[in-house]
Amino acid sequence: MSGNPRKVIDRARLNERQLSLLKRVAEGDDLSGDESLGDRASAYALSNRGLIKTSKRGGVFTAAITGPGRARIASEQAAAEAQQPRRSVGSGAPSASKRRAPDATVEIANARAAQAKELMAKLSVQSTFRVVQPTEDELATWRKVVDFAKRNGFVPEGKRLEKNITSRKDLAIMLLDGAHPNTKPATPSAGMPTVRVPETLRACHPVVAKLRDDERRLLMPKLQRRRCLLILQAVAAEAQRRGHRVKDEPVATDRRACTTATASALVTAPSEWRSTGMGSRCVSLR
């Protein structure tokens, strides 16, 4: 047989970028931030292999690790360890489990720890830290610092770190109260009643129907708007069941004012719940 042999590419193996991204998702990064836009192609490649699940529900891209994904990380680590040279038993050489990490690895970890400590010190004074129009390399470095802080106990109890890109292309790193909205609670809160969200808007409350039919209010993508209306219907029905009155609140006719009005959710009073529209993320009841 003549000619050069064709190079065989093992498509079952993950490249370094894909494996790094898979580990990030396994550690809790849902890739929803603007700084993860460049990772979407690799995320879809991992999703096609069943290693992660991706979703664009409500217009927001998110990724979550799967069982096969965790198994793949374990197998990749085992394969990497198997490729390391073994020393004969009794040679006096330390075992792999006791072998000291390479100096370069230790230096990187120490640098990350120092950067994470400095970041948290700044956030303890001011809850938002901004990096003005960072380069791609700077963005990657700050992402690693934030991830290091999250994984190694630098974030205070009851707080969370979030990062996003502003309209000016600045990187904003924020120290916020509470768990991330996407974090699933281990168990439902004791004593908290569950309100079932309906699947349709048939025979909905008049206030919800009025919101539904007014295109100037709840200005957002179609799927998010429908989800908001369903949640409002669930809240309105539960409010009536508890003996409250639910009524509409007039809004300004100016389009910009209407957009502003949709930001508030529900205003509660001892005897009535009033609706003035709702944002796209959550319902707040007090």
CSV table of C-alpha atoms in Angstrom, one decimal:
chain,number,residue,atom,x,y,z
A,1,MET,CA,0.0,0.0,0.0
A,2,SER,CA,1.6,3.3,-1.1
A,3,GLY,CA,1.3,6.8,0.2
A,4,ASN,CA,1.4,8.2,3.7
A,5,PRO,CA,-0.8,6.5,6.3
A,6,ARG,CA,-3.9,8.6,7.2
A,7,LYS,CA,-3.7,10.0,10.7
A,8,VAL,CA,-6.5,8.6,12.9
A,9,ILE,CA,-8.2,11.1,15.2
A,10,ASP,CA,-9.7,9.8,18.4
A,11,ARG,CA,-12.9,11.7,18.6
A,12,ALA,CA,-13.9,9.9,21.8
A,13,ARG,CA,-11.2,11.8,23.7
A,14,LEU,CA,-11.8,15.2,25.0
A,15,ASN,CA,-9.4,18.0,24.1
A,16,GLU,CA,-7.9,20.1,26.9
A,17,ARG,CA,-10.4,22.9,26.5
A,18,GLN,CA,-13.4,20.6,26.6
A,19,LEU,CA,-12.1,18.7,29.6
A,20,SER,CA,-11.4,22.0,31.5
A,21,LEU,CA,-14.9,23.2,30.6
A,22,LEU,CA,-16.5,20.0,31.8
A,23,LYS,CA,-14.7,20.3,35.1
A,24,ARG,CA,-15.9,23.9,35.5
A,25,VAL,CA,-19.5,22.8,34.9
A,26,ALA,CA,-19.0,20.0,37.4
A,27,GLU,CA,-17.8,22.5,40.0
A,28,GLY,CA,-21.0,24.6,39.6
A,29,ASP,CA,-20.3,27.1,36.8
A,30,ASP,CA,-23.5,27.1,34.7
A,31,LEU,CA,-21.8,29.2,31.9
A,32,SER,CA,-24.7,31.7,32.0
A,33,GLY,CA,-22.4,34.7,32.3
A,34,ASP,CA,-21.3,36.9,29.5
A,35,GLU,CA,-17.7,35.9,30.1
A,36,SER,CA,-18.6,32.4,29.1
A,37,LEU,CA,-19.9,33.3,25.6
A,38,GLY,CA,-16.7,32.0,24.0
A,39,ASP,CA,-17.2,28.6,25.6
A,40,ARG,CA,-20.6,27.9,24.1
A,41,ALA,CA,-19.3,25.9,21.1
A,42,SER,CA,-17.4,23.5,23.4
A,43,ALA,CA,-20.5,23.3,25.7
A,44,TYR,CA,-22.6,22.2,22.8
A,45,ALA,CA,-20.0,19.6,21.8
A,46,LEU,CA,-20.1,18.2,25.4
A,47,SER,CA,-23.9,18.3,25.3
A,48,ASN,CA,-23.9,16.3,22.1
A,49,ARG,CA,-21.9,13.6,23.9
A,50,GLY,CA,-24.3,13.6,26.8
A,51,LEU,CA,-21.7,14.9,29.3
A,52,ILE,CA,-23.6,18.0,30.2
A,53,LYS,CA,-27.2,19.3,29.7
A,54,THR,CA,-27.7,22.7,28.2
A,55,SER,CA,-30.9,24.9,28.3
A,56,LYS,CA,-32.0,28.2,27.0
A,57,ARG,CA,-35.2,28.4,29.1
A,58,GLY,CA,-36.4,31.9,29.5
A,59,GLY,CA,-33.8,33.1,27.0
A,60,VAL,CA,-30.9,32.3,29.5
A,61,PHE,CA,-28.2,29.8,28.5
A,62,THR,CA,-27.3,27.4,31.3
A,63,ALA,CA,-25.3,24.2,31.6
A,64,ALA,CA,-25.4,21.4,34.2
A,65,ILE,CA,-23.2,18.3,34.6
A,66,THR,CA,-24.7,14.8,33.9
A,67,GLY,CA,-23.9,11.4,35.5
A,68,PRO,CA,-21.9,10.4,32.4
A,69,GLY,CA,-20.1,13.7,32.6
A,70,ARG,CA,-18.9,13.0,36.1
A,71,ALA,CA,-17.9,9.5,35.1
A,72,ARG,CA,-16.0,10.9,32.2
A,73,ILE,CA,-14.0,13.3,34.4
A,74,ALA,CA,-13.1,10.3,36.7
A,75,SER,CA,-12.0,8.2,33.7
A,76,GLU,CA,-9.9,11.0,32.2
A,77,GLN,CA,-8.2,11.5,35.6
A,78,ALA,CA,-7.6,7.8,35.9
A,79,ALA,CA,-6.1,7.7,32.3
A,80,ALA,CA,-3.8,10.6,33.1
A,81,GLU,CA,-2.6,8.8,36.3
A,82,ALA,CA,-2.0,5.6,34.4
A,83,GLN,CA,0.2,7.4,32.0
A,84,GLN,CA,2.5,8.6,34.7
A,85,PRO,CA,5.7,6.6,35.0
A,86,ARG,CA,5.7,4.0,37.9
A,87,ARG,CA,8.6,3.3,40.1
A,88,SER,CA,9.5,-0.1,41.4
A,89,VAL,CA,8.3,-1.0,44.9
A,90,GLY,CA,11.0,-0.7,47.6
A,91,SER,CA,13.0,1.8,45.6
A,92,GLY,CA,12.5,4.4,48.4
A,93,ALA,CA,10.6,6.7,46.0
A,94,PRO,CA,7.4,8.4,47.4
A,95,SER,CA,4.1,7.0,46.2
A,96,ALA,CA,1.9,9.0,43.7
A,97,SER,CA,-0.5,9.9,46.5
A,98,LYS,CA,2.3,11.3,48.6
A,99,ARG,CA,4.4,12.9,45.8
A,100,ARG,CA,4.8,16.6,46.2
A,101,ALA,CA,3.1,18.8,43.6
A,102,PRO,CA,5.4,20.4,41.0
A,103,ASP,CA,6.8,23.8,41.9
A,104,ALA,CA,5.0,25.5,39.1
A,105,THR,CA,1.7,24.1,40.3
A,106,VAL,CA,2.4,25.3,43.8
A,107,GLU,CA,3.4,28.8,42.6
A,108,ILE,CA,0.2,29.1,40.6
A,109,ALA,CA,-2.0,28.0,43.5
A,110,ASN,CA,-0.2,30.4,45.9
A,111,ALA,CA,-0.7,33.3,43.3
A,112,ARG,CA,-4.4,32.4,43.0
A,113,ALA,CA,-4.8,32.4,46.7
A,114,ALA,CA,-3.1,35.8,47.1
A,115,GLN,CA,-5.3,37.2,44.3
A,116,ALA,CA,-8.5,35.7,45.8
A,117,LYS,CA,-7.6,37.1,49.2
A,118,GLU,CA,-6.9,40.6,47.8
A,119,LEU,CA,-10.2,40.4,45.8
A,120,MET,CA,-12.3,39.5,48.9
A,121,ALA,CA,-10.6,42.3,50.9
A,122,LYS,CA,-11.7,44.8,48.3
A,123,LEU,CA,-15.2,43.4,48.2
A,124,SER,CA,-15.4,43.6,52.0
A,125,VAL,CA,-15.1,47.4,51.6
A,126,GLN,CA,-17.2,47.8,48.5
A,127,SER,CA,-19.6,45.1,47.3
A,128,THR,CA,-18.7,45.6,43.6
A,129,PHE,CA,-15.2,45.5,42.1
A,130,ARG,CA,-14.8,46.6,38.5
A,131,VAL,CA,-12.1,45.9,35.9
A,132,VAL,CA,-12.2,48.4,33.2
A,133,GLN,CA,-12.5,46.8,29.7
A,134,PRO,CA,-10.3,43.8,30.4
A,135,THR,CA,-8.5,42.0,27.7
A,136,GLU,CA,-9.3,38.3,26.9
A,137,ASP,CA,-6.3,37.2,29.0
A,138,GLU,CA,-7.3,39.4,31.9
A,139,LEU,CA,-10.8,38.2,31.7
A,140,ALA,CA,-9.6,34.6,31.8
A,141,THR,CA,-7.4,35.3,34.8
A,142,TRP,CA,-10.2,37.0,36.8
A,143,ARG,CA,-12.5,34.1,36.0
A,144,LYS,CA,-9.9,31.7,37.5
A,145,VAL,CA,-9.5,33.9,40.6
A,146,VAL,CA,-13.3,34.0,41.2
A,147,ASP,CA,-13.6,30.2,40.7
A,148,PHE,CA,-10.6,29.7,43.0
A,149,ALA,CA,-12.2,31.9,45.7
A,150,LYS,CA,-15.5,29.9,45.4
A,151,ARG,CA,-13.9,26.5,45.6
A,152,ASN,CA,-11.4,27.2,48.4
A,153,GLY,CA,-13.6,28.8,51.1
A,154,PHE,CA,-12.7,32.5,50.5
A,155,VAL,CA,-16.4,33.5,50.2
A,156,PRO,CA,-18.0,34.3,53.6
A,157,GLU,CA,-20.9,32.2,54.8
A,158,GLY,CA,-24.2,33.4,53.5
A,159,LYS,CA,-22.6,35.3,50.6
A,160,ARG,CA,-22.0,34.5,46.9
A,161,LEU,CA,-19.7,35.8,44.2
A,162,GLU,CA,-21.1,36.8,40.8
A,163,LYS,CA,-19.5,38.3,37.8
A,164,ASN,CA,-20.8,39.8,34.6
A,165,ILE,CA,-19.9,42.1,31.7
A,166,THR,CA,-21.4,45.6,31.8
A,167,SER,CA,-22.7,47.6,28.8
A,168,ARG,CA,-19.3,49.4,28.8
A,169,LYS,CA,-17.5,46.0,28.4
A,170,ASP,CA,-16.2,46.3,32.0
A,171,LEU,CA,-16.0,43.2,34.2
A,172,ALA,CA,-18.1,43.6,37.4
A,173,ILE,CA,-17.4,41.2,40.3
A,174,MET,CA,-20.0,41.4,43.1
A,175,LEU,CA,-20.3,40.0,46.6
A,176,LEU,CA,-24.0,39.4,47.2
A,177,ASP,CA,-26.2,38.1,50.0
A,178,GLY,CA,-27.6,34.6,49.9
A,179,ALA,CA,-27.2,31.6,47.6
A,180,HIS,CA,-27.3,31.9,43.8
A,181,PRO,CA,-30.8,31.9,42.4
A,182,ASN,CA,-30.0,28.7,40.4
A,183,THR,CA,-28.9,26.8,43.5
A,184,LYS,CA,-31.4,24.1,44.4
A,185,PRO,CA,-32.2,23.9,48.1
A,186,ALA,CA,-31.3,20.6,49.7
A,187,THR,CA,-34.8,20.3,51.3
A,188,PRO,CA,-37.9,22.5,51.1
A,189,SER,CA,-38.1,25.1,53.8
A,190,ALA,CA,-40.1,23.8,56.7
A,191,GLY,CA,-43.6,25.3,57.0
A,192,MET,CA,-43.5,27.0,53.6
A,193,PRO,CA,-46.7,26.2,51.6
A,194,THR,CA,-46.3,25.2,48.0
A,195,VAL,CA,-48.3,27.1,45.4
A,196,ARG,CA,-48.7,25.2,42.2
A,197,VAL,CA,-48.2,27.2,39.0
A,198,PRO,CA,-50.9,26.4,36.3
A,199,GLU,CA,-49.9,25.2,32.9
A,200,THR,CA,-52.5,27.3,31.0
A,201,LEU,CA,-54.1,30.7,31.4
A,202,ARG,CA,-57.7,29.5,30.9
A,203,ALA,CA,-60.2,31.2,33.1
A,204,CYS,CA,-57.5,33.4,34.7
A,205,HIS,CA,-58.1,36.2,37.1
A,206,PRO,CA,-59.3,39.5,35.5
A,207,VAL,CA,-56.2,41.3,36.6
A,208,VAL,CA,-54.0,38.7,35.0
A,209,ALA,CA,-56.2,38.7,31.8
A,210,LYS,CA,-55.8,42.5,31.6
A,211,LEU,CA,-52.0,42.2,31.8
A,212,ARG,CA,-52.0,39.4,29.3
A,213,ASP,CA,-54.0,41.5,26.7
A,214,ASP,CA,-52.0,44.7,27.3
A,215,GLU,CA,-49.0,44.5,25.0
A,216,ARG,CA,-47.5,47.7,26.6
A,217,ARG,CA,-46.9,45.9,29.9
A,218,LEU,CA,-44.6,43.0,30.8
A,219,LEU,CA,-42.3,43.9,27.9
A,220,MET,CA,-40.1,40.8,27.6
A,221,PRO,CA,-39.6,37.8,25.3
A,222,LYS,CA,-42.8,35.8,24.6
A,223,LEU,CA,-41.8,32.7,26.6
A,224,GLN,CA,-40.8,34.7,29.6
A,225,ARG,CA,-44.0,36.8,29.4
A,226,ARG,CA,-46.1,33.7,29.5
A,227,ARG,CA,-44.2,32.3,32.4
A,228,CYS,CA,-44.7,35.5,34.3
A,229,LEU,CA,-48.4,35.5,33.6
A,230,LEU,CA,-48.7,31.9,34.9
A,231,ILE,CA,-46.9,32.8,38.1
A,232,LEU,CA,-49.1,35.8,38.6
A,233,GLN,CA,-52.1,33.7,38.1
A,234,ALA,CA,-50.9,31.2,40.7
A,235,VAL,CA,-50.3,34.1,43.2
A,236,ALA,CA,-53.6,35.8,42.4
A,237,ALA,CA,-55.5,32.5,42.9
A,238,GLU,CA,-53.7,31.8,46.2
A,239,ALA,CA,-54.3,35.4,47.4
A,240,GLN,CA,-58.0,35.1,46.8
A,241,ARG,CA,-58.1,31.7,48.6
A,242,ARG,CA,-56.6,33.4,51.6
A,243,GLY,CA,-59.2,36.1,51.6
A,244,HIS,CA,-57.2,39.0,50.0
A,245,ARG,CA,-58.4,41.2,47.2
A,246,VAL,CA,-56.4,41.4,43.9
A,247,LYS,CA,-56.8,44.5,41.8
A,248,ASP,CA,-55.1,46.2,38.9
A,249,GLU,CA,-53.0,49.3,39.4
A,250,PRO,CA,-53.0,52.0,36.6
A,251,VAL,CA,-49.8,52.8,34.8
A,252,ALA,CA,-48.6,55.7,32.8
A,253,THR,CA,-49.4,55.8,29.1
A,254,ASP,CA,-45.8,56.7,28.2
A,255,ARG,CA,-44.0,53.7,26.7
A,256,ARG,CA,-40.9,54.3,28.8
A,257,ALA,CA,-42.9,54.7,32.0
A,258,CYS,CA,-44.7,51.4,31.1
A,259,THR,CA,-41.4,49.7,30.8
A,260,THR,CA,-40.4,51.0,34.2
A,261,ALA,CA,-43.7,49.9,35.7
A,262,THR,CA,-43.1,46.3,34.7
A,263,ALA,CA,-40.2,46.1,37.0
A,264,SER,CA,-42.3,45.8,40.2
A,265,ALA,CA,-44.0,42.6,41.0
A,266,LEU,CA,-46.6,42.6,43.7
A,267,VAL,CA,-47.3,45.2,46.4
A,268,THR,CA,-48.9,43.6,49.4
A,269,ALA,CA,-51.1,45.2,52.0
A,270,PRO,CA,-52.9,43.8,55.0
A,271,SER,CA,-56.2,43.5,53.1
A,272,GLU,CA,-55.2,43.5,49.4
A,273,TRP,CA,-52.6,42.5,46.9
A,274,ARG,CA,-52.2,44.9,44.0
A,275,SER,CA,-50.5,44.0,40.7
A,276,THR,CA,-48.4,46.5,38.8
A,277,GLY,CA,-46.7,44.1,36.4
A,278,MET,CA,-43.8,41.9,37.0
A,279,GLY,CA,-40.1,41.4,36.1
A,280,SER,CA,-38.8,38.3,34.4
A,281,ARG,CA,-37.0,36.6,37.2
A,282,CYS,CA,-39.0,36.0,40.3
A,283,VAL,CA,-42.0,36.8,42.5
A,284,SER,CA,-41.5,38.6,45.8
A,285,LEU,CA,-44.1,38.2,48.5
A,286,ARG,CA,-43.8,39.8,51.9
